[in-house]
Amino acid sequence: MTGASPALRLALGVAAAMAPPPPAFPAETPLGHVIEGLRAARDSAVLALDDAGRPIGILTEQDIARRVAFRLPEEAPLSAAISAPLITCAPDAGLWRAVALMRAHRLRHLPVVDAAGRCIGMLHRADVLAAVSGRMLQHLDALAGDDAAVKAAQAGLATALLHEGIEAPALVRLVSEINLDLHRRVLARALAEGPPPPIGFTLLVMGSAGRGESLLRPDQDNGLILEPYPDASHDQLDAWFRPMTERLNAGLAAAGFPLCPGGIMARNPLWRKTRAQWEAQFALWARRRSGAALLFADIAFDFRGVARIGAVEGDPAAALRAAIAPILAAHPALLGALAAQDQRLRVGLTLWGGFADDEPGAGTRTDLKLHGLMPLVAATRLLALQHGVAETGTAERLAALAERGVVSHGPGLQRAFTLLLDALLRQQLADHAAGQSPGNLVDTAALPKPVRAELREALREIRRFAKACFAGFTGELW
């Protein structure tokens, strides 16, 4: 993690910050042997293991001073002195989540366990907190609370990091990771409120969530990849998934993710399928190329798997991503149809080079998402799909396209992307601080003059790039 900004460190998985696993012993090991092993390893904690080698408790130096010294004989088992149940985290959990857990439970050590429940590393409080400034801690503490508290804490954390000079893409990545963690929490609760799932499945997010570009108030765009099942079982399985997905989408709405007006949510049967059914759905959209098919494909192409539940074979989301290339090769007209639809997107500049007025009534604010980010996102997506780029984030797609020589002005577009995210995020934080719902209308007149000038040039760069891209697919002059 050396050299990474605080925001980037917090968004990284805990695997990037963990130390090697501590000494570990079977729970029945005599304490005398355990303490000697701790001394020899020069570590500050040991783990107690069950018969399968999974940690079930922890014994720290503090525990030895409080519970063992002059209290328990050397022959007493390790299980008599450990702290249990054990609080752990996964290696792909955001470091922000680990910090919140450690502070909420006053932990000095947090074991990192793999999918099988075995310890693969340890987080130490002193090392972890070194990545976090004091200004952020109050907001990180709130991230250990309920869903509403977590959503509210996003704004405070983003504001604190902006004040430290962290650039918007790093902040948006962190906000997106917090949003994905909320999705997993709500899903776990939806599962706990009903019988166990009859088959395994993968939760997908799409749109801005799939790109890792969520701002403070994204709509829901989600679906499921179901594990294969016999056709005769459909009604029985659907009877389980209907109430569970209703709980999932309602829970996400309560957590601050508004229901998708277009119904692109797991509770809609259209958005929960097996992988084979998803592939057939993409192929159908590619053949039909109707308005609804293009809209759905545009959103769905940014999908990302965020949770695998039950017996899931492999990585269904990655396998589905790999299946897109042959579908597009068989139906090349789809990208042309998407480009014809996307070329209606306009940047937020007037004919004379001023900022467009997108605000109803007397205001003059500009929608920099619809008339800035979206043309850039759409054009970059089309080129990424054409050239088989697996990444879904706009910045990552631009970098991959530049590396392949497809985009020659990558740095300028990356800077334009950063400027737009920064303007949108700052406006949304200002809206939040004023007690208003965060939106996409940016008060460009309130920006410093140099920022306005750079933003205008960024929009011109996006306009040139998007027009050339769309024309390349449609064959229309621009």
Tab-separated table of C-alpha atoms in Angstrom:
chain	number	residue	atom	x	y	z
A	1	MET	CA	0.000	0.000	0.000
A	2	THR	CA	3.025	2.303	0.057
A	3	GLY	CA	2.405	5.519	-1.854
A	4	ALA	CA	-1.335	4.983	-2.320
A	5	SER	CA	-3.680	7.772	-1.320
A	6	PRO	CA	-5.847	7.263	1.788
A	7	ALA	CA	-8.917	6.837	-0.406
A	8	LEU	CA	-7.225	4.227	-2.574
A	9	ARG	CA	-5.942	2.372	0.487
A	10	LEU	CA	-9.418	2.333	2.012
A	11	ALA	CA	-10.991	1.052	-1.203
A	12	LEU	CA	-8.434	-1.717	-1.643
A	13	GLY	CA	-9.245	-5.165	-0.318
A	14	VAL	CA	-7.842	-5.983	3.105
A	15	ALA	CA	-5.478	-8.447	1.408
A	16	ALA	CA	-3.348	-5.443	0.432
A	17	ALA	CA	-2.893	-4.456	4.073
A	18	MET	CA	-2.775	-7.749	5.969
A	19	ALA	CA	0.256	-9.284	7.659
A	20	PRO	CA	1.034	-13.022	7.498
A	21	PRO	CA	-1.187	-15.319	9.579
A	22	PRO	CA	-0.283	-15.530	13.282
A	23	PRO	CA	0.670	-18.785	15.024
A	24	ALA	CA	-2.293	-21.158	15.294
A	25	PHE	CA	-2.923	-24.200	17.468
A	26	PRO	CA	-5.697	-26.753	17.975
A	27	ALA	CA	-8.122	-25.517	20.639
A	28	GLU	CA	-7.106	-28.304	23.054
A	29	THR	CA	-3.365	-27.382	23.003
A	30	PRO	CA	-2.019	-26.699	26.535
A	31	LEU	CA	-1.561	-23.010	27.261
A	32	GLY	CA	2.086	-23.465	28.236
A	33	HIS	CA	2.903	-24.741	24.755
A	34	VAL	CA	0.820	-21.961	23.144
A	35	ILE	CA	2.528	-19.163	25.069
A	36	GLU	CA	5.958	-20.550	24.266
A	37	GLY	CA	4.965	-20.660	20.581
A	38	LEU	CA	3.793	-17.041	20.769
A	39	ARG	CA	7.085	-15.985	22.345
A	40	ALA	CA	9.132	-17.849	19.743
A	41	ALA	CA	7.174	-16.293	16.874
A	42	ARG	CA	7.513	-12.815	18.401
A	43	ASP	CA	3.892	-12.211	17.538
A	44	SER	CA	1.128	-10.540	19.549
A	45	ALA	CA	-1.688	-13.075	19.093
A	46	VAL	CA	-2.431	-16.735	18.365
A	47	LEU	CA	-5.502	-18.393	16.903
A	48	ALA	CA	-7.376	-21.429	18.189
A	49	LEU	CA	-8.388	-23.866	15.445
A	50	ASP	CA	-11.199	-26.377	15.137
A	51	ASP	CA	-10.722	-29.900	13.762
A	52	ALA	CA	-10.994	-28.560	10.178
A	53	GLY	CA	-8.231	-26.000	10.714
A	54	ARG	CA	-10.596	-23.030	10.878
A	55	PRO	CA	-10.038	-20.318	13.524
A	56	ILE	CA	-12.654	-20.252	16.272
A	57	GLY	CA	-11.063	-17.842	18.733
A	58	ILE	CA	-8.079	-15.605	19.427
A	59	LEU	CA	-5.658	-15.224	22.335
A	60	THR	CA	-3.744	-11.929	22.500
A	61	GLU	CA	-1.000	-10.652	24.773
A	62	GLN	CA	-3.636	-8.630	26.597
A	63	ASP	CA	-5.731	-11.771	27.099
A	64	ILE	CA	-2.719	-13.532	28.588
A	65	ALA	CA	-2.217	-10.697	31.079
A	66	ARG	CA	-5.919	-10.605	32.008
A	67	ARG	CA	-6.997	-14.243	31.887
A	68	VAL	CA	-3.957	-16.507	32.016
A	69	ALA	CA	-1.224	-15.050	34.220
A	70	PHE	CA	-1.679	-16.361	37.772
A	71	ARG	CA	-5.146	-17.655	36.871
A	72	LEU	CA	-4.872	-20.669	34.563
A	73	PRO	CA	-2.364	-23.524	34.812
A	74	GLU	CA	0.007	-24.301	31.952
A	75	GLU	CA	-1.865	-27.506	31.179
A	76	ALA	CA	-5.205	-25.712	30.694
A	77	PRO	CA	-6.403	-25.891	27.071
A	78	LEU	CA	-6.163	-22.910	24.766
A	79	SER	CA	-9.963	-22.954	24.465
A	80	ALA	CA	-10.232	-21.895	28.142
A	81	ALA	CA	-8.579	-18.540	27.491
A	82	ILE	CA	-9.587	-17.436	23.983
A	83	SER	CA	-11.931	-14.632	22.982
A	84	ALA	CA	-14.831	-16.121	21.019
A	85	PRO	CA	-16.828	-16.014	18.837
A	86	LEU	CA	-14.163	-14.753	16.497
A	87	ILE	CA	-14.762	-11.648	14.357
A	88	THR	CA	-13.147	-12.012	10.930
A	89	CYS	CA	-13.208	-10.419	7.495
A	90	ALA	CA	-12.737	-11.616	3.919
A	91	PRO	CA	-9.658	-10.735	1.846
A	92	ASP	CA	-11.734	-8.870	-0.743
A	93	ALA	CA	-13.583	-6.743	1.849
A	94	GLY	CA	-12.753	-3.051	1.593
A	95	LEU	CA	-10.166	-1.842	4.085
A	96	TRP	CA	-12.680	0.821	5.126
A	97	ARG	CA	-14.944	-2.004	6.327
A	98	ALA	CA	-12.124	-3.581	8.328
A	99	VAL	CA	-11.319	-0.248	10.004
A	100	ALA	CA	-14.982	0.223	10.901
A	101	LEU	CA	-15.180	-3.315	12.348
A	102	MET	CA	-12.005	-2.938	14.403
A	103	ARG	CA	-13.117	0.351	15.887
A	104	ALA	CA	-16.700	-0.759	16.516
A	105	HIS	CA	-15.541	-3.876	18.403
A	106	ARG	CA	-12.357	-2.332	19.848
A	107	LEU	CA	-10.187	-4.978	18.218
A	108	ARG	CA	-6.408	-4.912	18.020
A	109	HIS	CA	-6.316	-7.874	15.637
A	110	LEU	CA	-8.668	-8.922	12.856
A	111	PRO	CA	-8.081	-12.328	11.177
A	112	VAL	CA	-8.599	-12.505	7.413
A	113	VAL	CA	-10.210	-15.783	6.352
A	114	ASP	CA	-10.773	-17.348	2.933
A	115	ALA	CA	-13.991	-18.853	1.580
A	116	ALA	CA	-13.272	-22.100	3.460
A	117	GLY	CA	-12.960	-20.215	6.757
A	118	ARG	CA	-9.186	-20.687	7.092
A	119	CYS	CA	-6.971	-17.815	8.196
A	120	ILE	CA	-4.763	-16.388	5.445
A	121	GLY	CA	-3.590	-13.206	7.144
A	122	MET	CA	-4.014	-10.782	10.016
A	123	LEU	CA	-4.824	-7.088	10.216
A	124	HIS	CA	-3.187	-5.203	13.078
A	125	ARG	CA	-4.882	-2.051	14.307
A	126	ALA	CA	-1.768	0.108	14.393
A	127	ASP	CA	-0.867	-0.745	10.797
A	128	VAL	CA	-4.414	-0.281	9.522
A	129	LEU	CA	-5.015	3.043	11.252
A	130	ALA	CA	-1.768	4.358	9.781
A	131	ALA	CA	-3.636	4.446	6.465
A	132	VAL	CA	-6.381	6.651	7.878
A	133	SER	CA	-6.321	10.270	8.986
A	134	GLY	CA	-8.081	11.348	12.161
A	135	ARG	CA	-10.528	13.418	10.149
A	136	MET	CA	-11.929	10.258	8.566
A	137	LEU	CA	-12.358	8.170	11.703
A	138	GLN	CA	-15.730	9.565	12.792
A	139	HIS	CA	-17.145	8.759	9.371
A	140	LEU	CA	-15.568	5.298	9.341
A	141	ASP	CA	-17.138	4.630	12.737
A	142	ALA	CA	-20.553	5.351	11.206
A	143	LEU	CA	-19.837	2.789	8.485
A	144	ALA	CA	-20.224	0.047	11.092
A	145	GLY	CA	-23.813	1.149	11.793
A	146	ASP	CA	-27.115	0.385	10.112
A	147	ASP	CA	-27.731	0.818	6.393
A	148	ALA	CA	-29.034	4.387	6.638
A	149	ALA	CA	-26.038	5.428	8.759
A	150	VAL	CA	-23.651	3.893	6.232
A	151	LYS	CA	-25.275	5.728	3.315
A	152	ALA	CA	-25.163	9.019	5.236
A	153	ALA	CA	-21.516	8.449	6.222
A	154	GLN	CA	-20.491	8.229	2.554
A	155	ALA	CA	-20.958	11.957	2.139
A	156	GLY	CA	-18.977	12.808	5.260
A	157	LEU	CA	-16.137	10.513	4.300
A	158	ALA	CA	-16.016	11.872	0.744
A	159	THR	CA	-15.989	15.456	2.047
A	160	ALA	CA	-13.137	14.698	4.448
A	161	LEU	CA	-11.101	13.082	1.687
A	162	LEU	CA	-11.760	15.944	-0.737
A	163	HIS	CA	-10.388	18.319	1.878
A	164	GLU	CA	-7.219	16.203	1.914
A	165	GLY	CA	-6.819	16.676	-1.839
A	166	ILE	CA	-7.865	13.204	-2.970
A	167	GLU	CA	-9.003	13.190	-6.608
A	168	ALA	CA	-12.577	12.356	-7.523
A	169	PRO	CA	-11.965	8.977	-9.272
A	170	ALA	CA	-10.456	7.557	-6.075
A	171	LEU	CA	-13.375	8.908	-4.036
A	172	VAL	CA	-15.961	7.563	-6.465
A	173	ARG	CA	-14.284	4.173	-6.338
A	174	LEU	CA	-14.537	4.216	-2.540
A	175	VAL	CA	-18.192	5.339	-2.632
A	176	SER	CA	-18.901	2.539	-5.121
A	177	GLU	CA	-17.252	-0.080	-2.903
A	178	ILE	CA	-19.330	1.089	0.058
A	179	ASN	CA	-22.434	0.805	-2.110
A	180	LEU	CA	-21.506	-2.747	-3.115
A	181	ASP	CA	-20.913	-3.689	0.508
A	182	LEU	CA	-24.390	-2.387	1.309
A	183	HIS	CA	-25.776	-4.599	-1.468
A	184	ARG	CA	-24.122	-7.629	0.157
A	185	ARG	CA	-25.436	-6.689	3.605
A	186	VAL	CA	-28.990	-6.236	2.341
A	187	LEU	CA	-28.775	-9.512	0.408
A	188	ALA	CA	-27.584	-11.377	3.512
A	189	ARG	CA	-30.543	-9.998	5.449
A	190	ALA	CA	-32.999	-10.887	2.683
A	191	LEU	CA	-31.649	-14.443	2.723
A	192	ALA	CA	-31.812	-14.702	6.514
A	193	GLU	CA	-35.519	-13.808	6.518
A	194	GLY	CA	-36.549	-16.886	4.519
A	195	PRO	CA	-35.677	-20.519	3.868
A	196	PRO	CA	-32.244	-21.347	2.394
A	197	PRO	CA	-31.844	-20.946	-1.378
A	198	PRO	CA	-32.779	-24.053	-3.380
A	199	ILE	CA	-29.948	-23.400	-5.875
A	200	GLY	CA	-26.847	-21.218	-5.984
A	201	PHE	CA	-26.863	-17.815	-7.651
A	202	THR	CA	-24.746	-14.734	-8.315
A	203	LEU	CA	-25.886	-11.172	-7.608
A	204	LEU	CA	-25.114	-8.792	-10.473
A	205	VAL	CA	-25.049	-5.013	-10.478
A	206	MET	CA	-25.202	-3.049	-13.728
A	207	GLY	CA	-25.005	0.529	-14.963
A	208	SER	CA	-22.858	2.882	-12.877
A	209	ALA	CA	-22.566	0.308	-10.061
A	210	GLY	CA	-21.165	-2.237	-12.506
A	211	ARG	CA	-18.646	0.345	-13.743
A	212	GLY	CA	-17.615	1.242	-10.183
A	213	GLU	CA	-18.723	4.822	-10.842
A	214	SER	CA	-21.593	5.249	-8.394
A	215	LEU	CA	-22.119	8.699	-6.974
A	216	LEU	CA	-24.136	9.489	-3.859
A	217	ARG	CA	-27.611	8.511	-5.041
A	218	PRO	CA	-27.573	5.800	-7.730
A	219	ASP	CA	-30.709	3.953	-8.800
A	220	GLN	CA	-30.878	0.192	-8.516
A	221	ASP	CA	-29.729	-1.800	-11.545
A	222	ASN	CA	-29.342	-5.428	-10.491
A	223	GLY	CA	-30.067	-9.005	-11.467
A	224	LEU	CA	-29.167	-12.625	-10.769
A	225	ILE	CA	-27.321	-15.399	-12.580
A	226	LEU	CA	-28.933	-18.636	-11.414
A	227	GLU	CA	-27.145	-21.954	-11.410
A	228	PRO	CA	-28.513	-24.419	-14.020
A	229	TYR	CA	-31.732	-26.230	-13.086
A	230	PRO	CA	-34.217	-28.572	-14.807
A	231	ASP	CA	-37.079	-26.850	-16.627
A	232	ALA	CA	-39.553	-28.841	-14.549
A	233	SER	CA	-38.249	-27.106	-11.395
A	234	HIS	CA	-38.873	-23.566	-12.638
A	235	ASP	CA	-42.155	-22.882	-10.835
A	236	GLN	CA	-40.839	-24.280	-7.561
A	237	LEU	CA	-37.634	-22.246	-7.761
A	238	ASP	CA	-39.438	-19.095	-8.848
A	239	ALA	CA	-41.686	-19.395	-5.799
A	240	TRP	CA	-38.552	-19.020	-3.662
A	241	PHE	CA	-36.878	-16.263	-5.680
A	242	ARG	CA	-39.957	-14.003	-5.947
A	243	PRO	CA	-40.242	-13.130	-2.231
A	244	MET	CA	-36.479	-13.096	-1.691
A	245	THR	CA	-35.864	-10.605	-4.507
A	246	GLU	CA	-38.784	-8.461	-3.315
A	247	ARG	CA	-37.069	-8.288	0.080
A	248	LEU	CA	-33.732	-7.537	-1.602
A	249	ASN	CA	-34.992	-4.656	-3.735
A	250	ALA	CA	-37.149	-3.225	-0.934
A	251	GLY	CA	-34.169	-3.427	1.431
A	252	LEU	CA	-31.925	-1.624	-1.031
A	253	ALA	CA	-34.564	1.086	-1.461
A	254	ALA	CA	-34.712	1.524	2.322
A	255	ALA	CA	-30.901	1.730	2.394
A	256	GLY	CA	-30.915	4.675	-0.019
A	257	PHE	CA	-30.938	3.091	-3.491
A	258	PRO	CA	-34.157	4.173	-5.245
A	259	LEU	CA	-36.076	1.541	-7.180
A	260	CYS	CA	-35.187	1.544	-10.877
A	261	PRO	CA	-37.981	3.285	-12.844
A	262	GLY	CA	-37.340	0.890	-15.746
A	263	GLY	CA	-37.690	-2.212	-13.571
A	264	ILE	CA	-34.089	-3.349	-14.038
A	265	MET	CA	-34.053	-5.215	-10.745
A	266	ALA	CA	-33.776	-8.799	-9.549
A	267	ARG	CA	-37.464	-8.917	-8.580
A	268	ASN	CA	-38.304	-8.646	-12.296
A	269	PRO	CA	-38.090	-12.180	-13.817
A	270	LEU	CA	-36.435	-10.684	-16.908
A	271	TRP	CA	-33.356	-9.963	-14.796
A	272	ARG	CA	-32.883	-13.347	-13.127
A	273	LYS	CA	-31.752	-16.174	-15.415
A	274	THR	CA	-29.251	-18.980	-15.726
A	275	ARG	CA	-26.049	-18.167	-17.579
A	276	ALA	CA	-27.303	-20.003	-20.681
A	277	GLN	CA	-30.536	-17.992	-20.534
A	278	TRP	CA	-28.560	-14.760	-20.171
A	279	GLU	CA	-26.510	-15.624	-23.231
A	280	ALA	CA	-29.710	-16.319	-25.166
A	281	GLN	CA	-31.123	-13.001	-23.915
A	282	PHE	CA	-28.085	-11.052	-25.134
A	283	ALA	CA	-28.331	-12.811	-28.504
A	284	LEU	CA	-32.043	-11.938	-28.720
A	285	TRP	CA	-31.355	-8.274	-27.980
A	286	ALA	CA	-28.609	-8.338	-30.622
A	287	ARG	CA	-30.999	-9.734	-33.250
A	288	ARG	CA	-33.957	-7.494	-32.460
A	289	ARG	CA	-32.165	-4.207	-31.812
A	290	SER	CA	-35.462	-2.565	-30.812
A	291	GLY	CA	-35.646	0.449	-28.491
A	292	ALA	CA	-36.130	-1.616	-25.321
A	293	ALA	CA	-33.518	-4.165	-26.382
A	294	LEU	CA	-30.938	-1.434	-26.961
A	295	LEU	CA	-31.727	0.262	-23.655
A	296	PHE	CA	-31.444	-2.995	-21.717
A	297	ALA	CA	-28.264	-4.071	-23.517
A	298	ASP	CA	-26.644	-0.671	-22.919
A	299	ILE	CA	-27.161	-1.030	-19.156
A	300	ALA	CA	-26.525	-4.769	-18.935
A	301	PHE	CA	-23.190	-4.673	-20.767
A	302	ASP	CA	-21.667	-3.015	-17.677
A	303	PHE	CA	-22.610	-5.902	-15.367
A	304	ARG	CA	-20.405	-7.035	-12.508
A	305	GLY	CA	-20.778	-9.926	-10.072
A	306	VAL	CA	-20.734	-8.826	-6.423
A	307	ALA	CA	-21.834	-11.886	-4.419
A	308	ARG	CA	-22.013	-15.648	-4.996
A	309	ILE	CA	-24.493	-17.505	-2.830
A	310	GLY	CA	-24.708	-21.251	-2.264
A	311	ALA	CA	-23.171	-23.884	-4.512
A	312	VAL	CA	-21.887	-21.814	-7.437
A	313	GLU	CA	-19.522	-23.352	-9.960
A	314	GLY	CA	-16.673	-21.107	-11.081
A	315	ASP	CA	-17.295	-17.410	-11.693
A	316	PRO	CA	-20.572	-17.123	-13.661
A	317	ALA	CA	-20.187	-13.361	-14.178
A	318	ALA	CA	-16.731	-13.769	-15.727
A	319	ALA	CA	-17.980	-16.645	-17.886
A	320	LEU	CA	-20.914	-14.542	-19.078
A	321	ARG	CA	-18.539	-11.675	-19.872
A	322	ALA	CA	-16.449	-14.041	-22.001
A	323	ALA	CA	-19.576	-15.130	-23.896
A	324	ILE	CA	-20.318	-11.576	-25.089
A	325	ALA	CA	-17.534	-11.452	-27.704
A	326	PRO	CA	-18.890	-14.313	-29.871
A	327	ILE	CA	-22.412	-12.886	-29.591
A	328	LEU	CA	-21.197	-9.512	-30.876
A	329	ALA	CA	-19.164	-11.218	-33.609
A	330	ALA	CA	-22.306	-13.025	-34.768
A	331	HIS	CA	-24.404	-9.834	-34.633
A	332	PRO	CA	-22.090	-6.902	-35.513
A	333	ALA	CA	-25.059	-4.640	-36.280
A	334	LEU	CA	-25.819	-4.391	-32.551
A	335	LEU	CA	-22.926	-2.015	-31.875
A	336	GLY	CA	-24.001	0.131	-34.820
A	337	ALA	CA	-27.544	0.300	-33.452
A	338	LEU	CA	-26.232	1.197	-29.992
A	339	ALA	CA	-24.048	3.915	-31.532
A	340	ALA	CA	-27.030	5.346	-33.457
A	341	GLN	CA	-28.930	5.531	-30.182
A	342	ASP	CA	-25.996	6.950	-28.204
A	343	GLN	CA	-25.157	9.661	-30.743
A	344	ARG	CA	-28.236	11.537	-29.549
A	345	LEU	CA	-26.272	12.299	-26.389
A	346	ARG	CA	-24.980	15.865	-26.472
A	347	VAL	CA	-22.341	17.571	-24.362
A	348	GLY	CA	-23.389	20.450	-22.144
A	349	LEU	CA	-22.111	23.314	-24.301
A	350	THR	CA	-24.046	25.863	-26.316
A	351	LEU	CA	-23.257	26.773	-29.920
A	352	TRP	CA	-21.213	29.719	-28.618
A	353	GLY	CA	-19.191	27.602	-26.180
A	354	GLY	CA	-21.035	28.440	-22.961
A	355	PHE	CA	-22.503	25.885	-20.561
A	356	ALA	CA	-25.969	24.594	-21.461
A	357	ASP	CA	-28.941	25.437	-19.250
A	358	ASP	CA	-30.560	22.146	-18.201
A	359	GLU	CA	-32.330	23.421	-15.082
A	360	PRO	CA	-36.088	23.958	-15.212
A	361	GLY	CA	-37.287	27.421	-14.257
A	362	ALA	CA	-35.008	30.305	-13.461
A	363	GLY	CA	-31.863	28.262	-12.761
A	364	THR	CA	-28.992	27.808	-15.208
A	365	ARG	CA	-27.272	24.648	-13.961
A	366	THR	CA	-25.919	22.004	-16.352
A	367	ASP	CA	-26.580	18.257	-16.174
A	368	LEU	CA	-22.972	17.096	-16.363
A	369	LYS	CA	-23.935	13.441	-16.048
A	370	LEU	CA	-26.324	13.319	-19.003
A	371	HIS	CA	-24.416	15.904	-21.047
A	372	GLY	CA	-20.863	15.064	-20.020
A	373	LEU	CA	-20.218	11.700	-18.463
A	374	MET	CA	-22.739	9.715	-20.496
A	375	PRO	CA	-21.366	10.557	-23.985
A	376	LEU	CA	-17.891	9.622	-22.748
A	377	VAL	CA	-19.106	6.444	-21.011
A	378	ALA	CA	-21.179	5.362	-24.033
A	379	ALA	CA	-18.435	5.892	-26.607
A	380	THR	CA	-15.835	4.180	-24.419
A	381	ARG	CA	-18.180	1.227	-23.820
A	382	LEU	CA	-18.736	0.721	-27.555
A	383	LEU	CA	-15.010	0.651	-28.310
A	384	ALA	CA	-14.350	-1.649	-25.344
A	385	LEU	CA	-17.000	-4.108	-26.551
A	386	GLN	CA	-15.669	-3.934	-30.113
A	387	HIS	CA	-12.131	-4.733	-29.001
A	388	GLY	CA	-12.939	-7.328	-26.334
A	389	VAL	CA	-11.880	-5.250	-23.325
A	390	ALA	CA	-13.080	-7.087	-20.207
A	391	GLU	CA	-12.905	-4.115	-17.820
A	392	THR	CA	-16.160	-2.301	-17.068
A	393	GLY	CA	-14.892	0.953	-15.509
A	394	THR	CA	-14.544	3.897	-17.891
A	395	ALA	CA	-11.034	4.825	-16.747
A	396	GLU	CA	-9.899	1.198	-17.011
A	397	ARG	CA	-11.493	0.842	-20.443
A	398	LEU	CA	-9.774	4.013	-21.690
A	399	ALA	CA	-6.424	2.761	-20.381
A	400	ALA	CA	-6.876	-0.614	-22.086
A	401	LEU	CA	-7.934	1.020	-25.353
A	402	ALA	CA	-4.973	3.402	-25.259
A	403	GLU	CA	-2.616	0.475	-24.630
A	404	ARG	CA	-4.020	-1.257	-27.722
A	405	GLY	CA	-3.628	1.890	-29.806
A	406	VAL	CA	-7.393	2.278	-30.308
A	407	VAL	CA	-7.556	5.629	-28.498
A	408	SER	CA	-4.749	8.099	-29.174
A	409	HIS	CA	-5.917	10.840	-26.798
A	410	GLY	CA	-6.340	8.720	-23.678
A	411	PRO	CA	-4.693	11.156	-21.209
A	412	GLY	CA	-6.975	14.001	-22.302
A	413	LEU	CA	-10.062	11.825	-21.923
A	414	GLN	CA	-8.890	10.533	-18.548
A	415	ARG	CA	-8.485	14.145	-17.401
A	416	ALA	CA	-11.942	15.007	-18.761
A	417	PHE	CA	-13.395	12.038	-16.858
A	418	THR	CA	-11.709	13.215	-13.653
A	419	LEU	CA	-12.964	16.806	-14.060
A	420	LEU	CA	-16.563	15.703	-14.635
A	421	LEU	CA	-16.549	13.327	-11.657
A	422	ASP	CA	-15.058	16.062	-9.486
A	423	ALA	CA	-17.682	18.637	-10.496
A	424	LEU	CA	-20.550	16.188	-10.026
A	425	LEU	CA	-19.292	14.867	-6.694
A	426	ARG	CA	-18.685	18.351	-5.257
A	427	GLN	CA	-22.150	19.469	-6.349
A	428	GLN	CA	-23.766	16.370	-4.830
A	429	LEU	CA	-21.910	16.944	-1.563
A	430	ALA	CA	-23.102	20.563	-1.565
A	431	ASP	CA	-26.661	19.375	-2.204
A	432	HIS	CA	-26.365	16.885	0.653
A	433	ALA	CA	-24.992	19.527	3.029
A	434	ALA	CA	-27.937	21.782	2.117
A	435	GLY	CA	-30.418	19.022	2.960
A	436	GLN	CA	-31.310	18.404	-0.680
A	437	SER	CA	-31.332	15.162	-2.620
A	438	PRO	CA	-27.989	14.845	-4.497
A	439	GLY	CA	-28.525	15.375	-8.209
A	440	ASN	CA	-26.643	15.824	-11.457
A	441	LEU	CA	-27.272	19.535	-12.096
A	442	VAL	CA	-24.016	21.399	-11.514
A	443	ASP	CA	-23.830	25.119	-10.831
A	444	THR	CA	-21.011	25.830	-13.275
A	445	ALA	CA	-21.238	29.580	-12.640
A	446	ALA	CA	-20.083	28.977	-9.060
A	447	LEU	CA	-16.902	27.191	-10.173
A	448	PRO	CA	-13.572	29.055	-10.180
A	449	LYS	CA	-12.792	30.603	-13.565
A	450	PRO	CA	-9.816	28.284	-14.326
A	451	VAL	CA	-11.965	25.244	-13.521
A	452	ARG	CA	-14.750	26.468	-15.811
A	453	ALA	CA	-12.259	26.937	-18.638
A	454	GLU	CA	-10.764	23.476	-18.162
A	455	LEU	CA	-14.232	21.924	-17.916
A	456	ARG	CA	-15.314	23.557	-21.189
A	457	GLU	CA	-12.231	22.155	-22.920
A	458	ALA	CA	-12.946	18.723	-21.399
A	459	LEU	CA	-16.463	18.786	-22.861
A	460	ARG	CA	-15.073	19.772	-26.268
A	461	GLU	CA	-12.638	16.825	-26.071
A	462	ILE	CA	-15.481	14.454	-25.209
A	463	ARG	CA	-17.595	15.828	-28.063
A	464	ARG	CA	-14.814	15.204	-30.595
A	465	PHE	CA	-14.168	11.717	-29.267
A	466	ALA	CA	-17.828	10.686	-29.033
A	467	LYS	CA	-18.754	12.000	-32.494
A	468	ALA	CA	-15.828	10.209	-34.119
A	469	CYS	CA	-16.621	7.008	-32.246
A	470	PHE	CA	-20.333	6.978	-33.086
A	471	ALA	CA	-19.640	7.841	-36.737
A	472	GLY	CA	-17.220	4.953	-36.956
A	473	PHE	CA	-20.014	2.544	-36.049
A	474	THR	CA	-22.900	4.148	-37.936
A	475	GLY	CA	-21.037	5.381	-41.030
A	476	GLU	CA	-22.801	8.746	-40.705
A	477	LEU	CA	-20.867	11.946	-41.332
A	478	TRP	CA	-20.422	14.279	-38.395
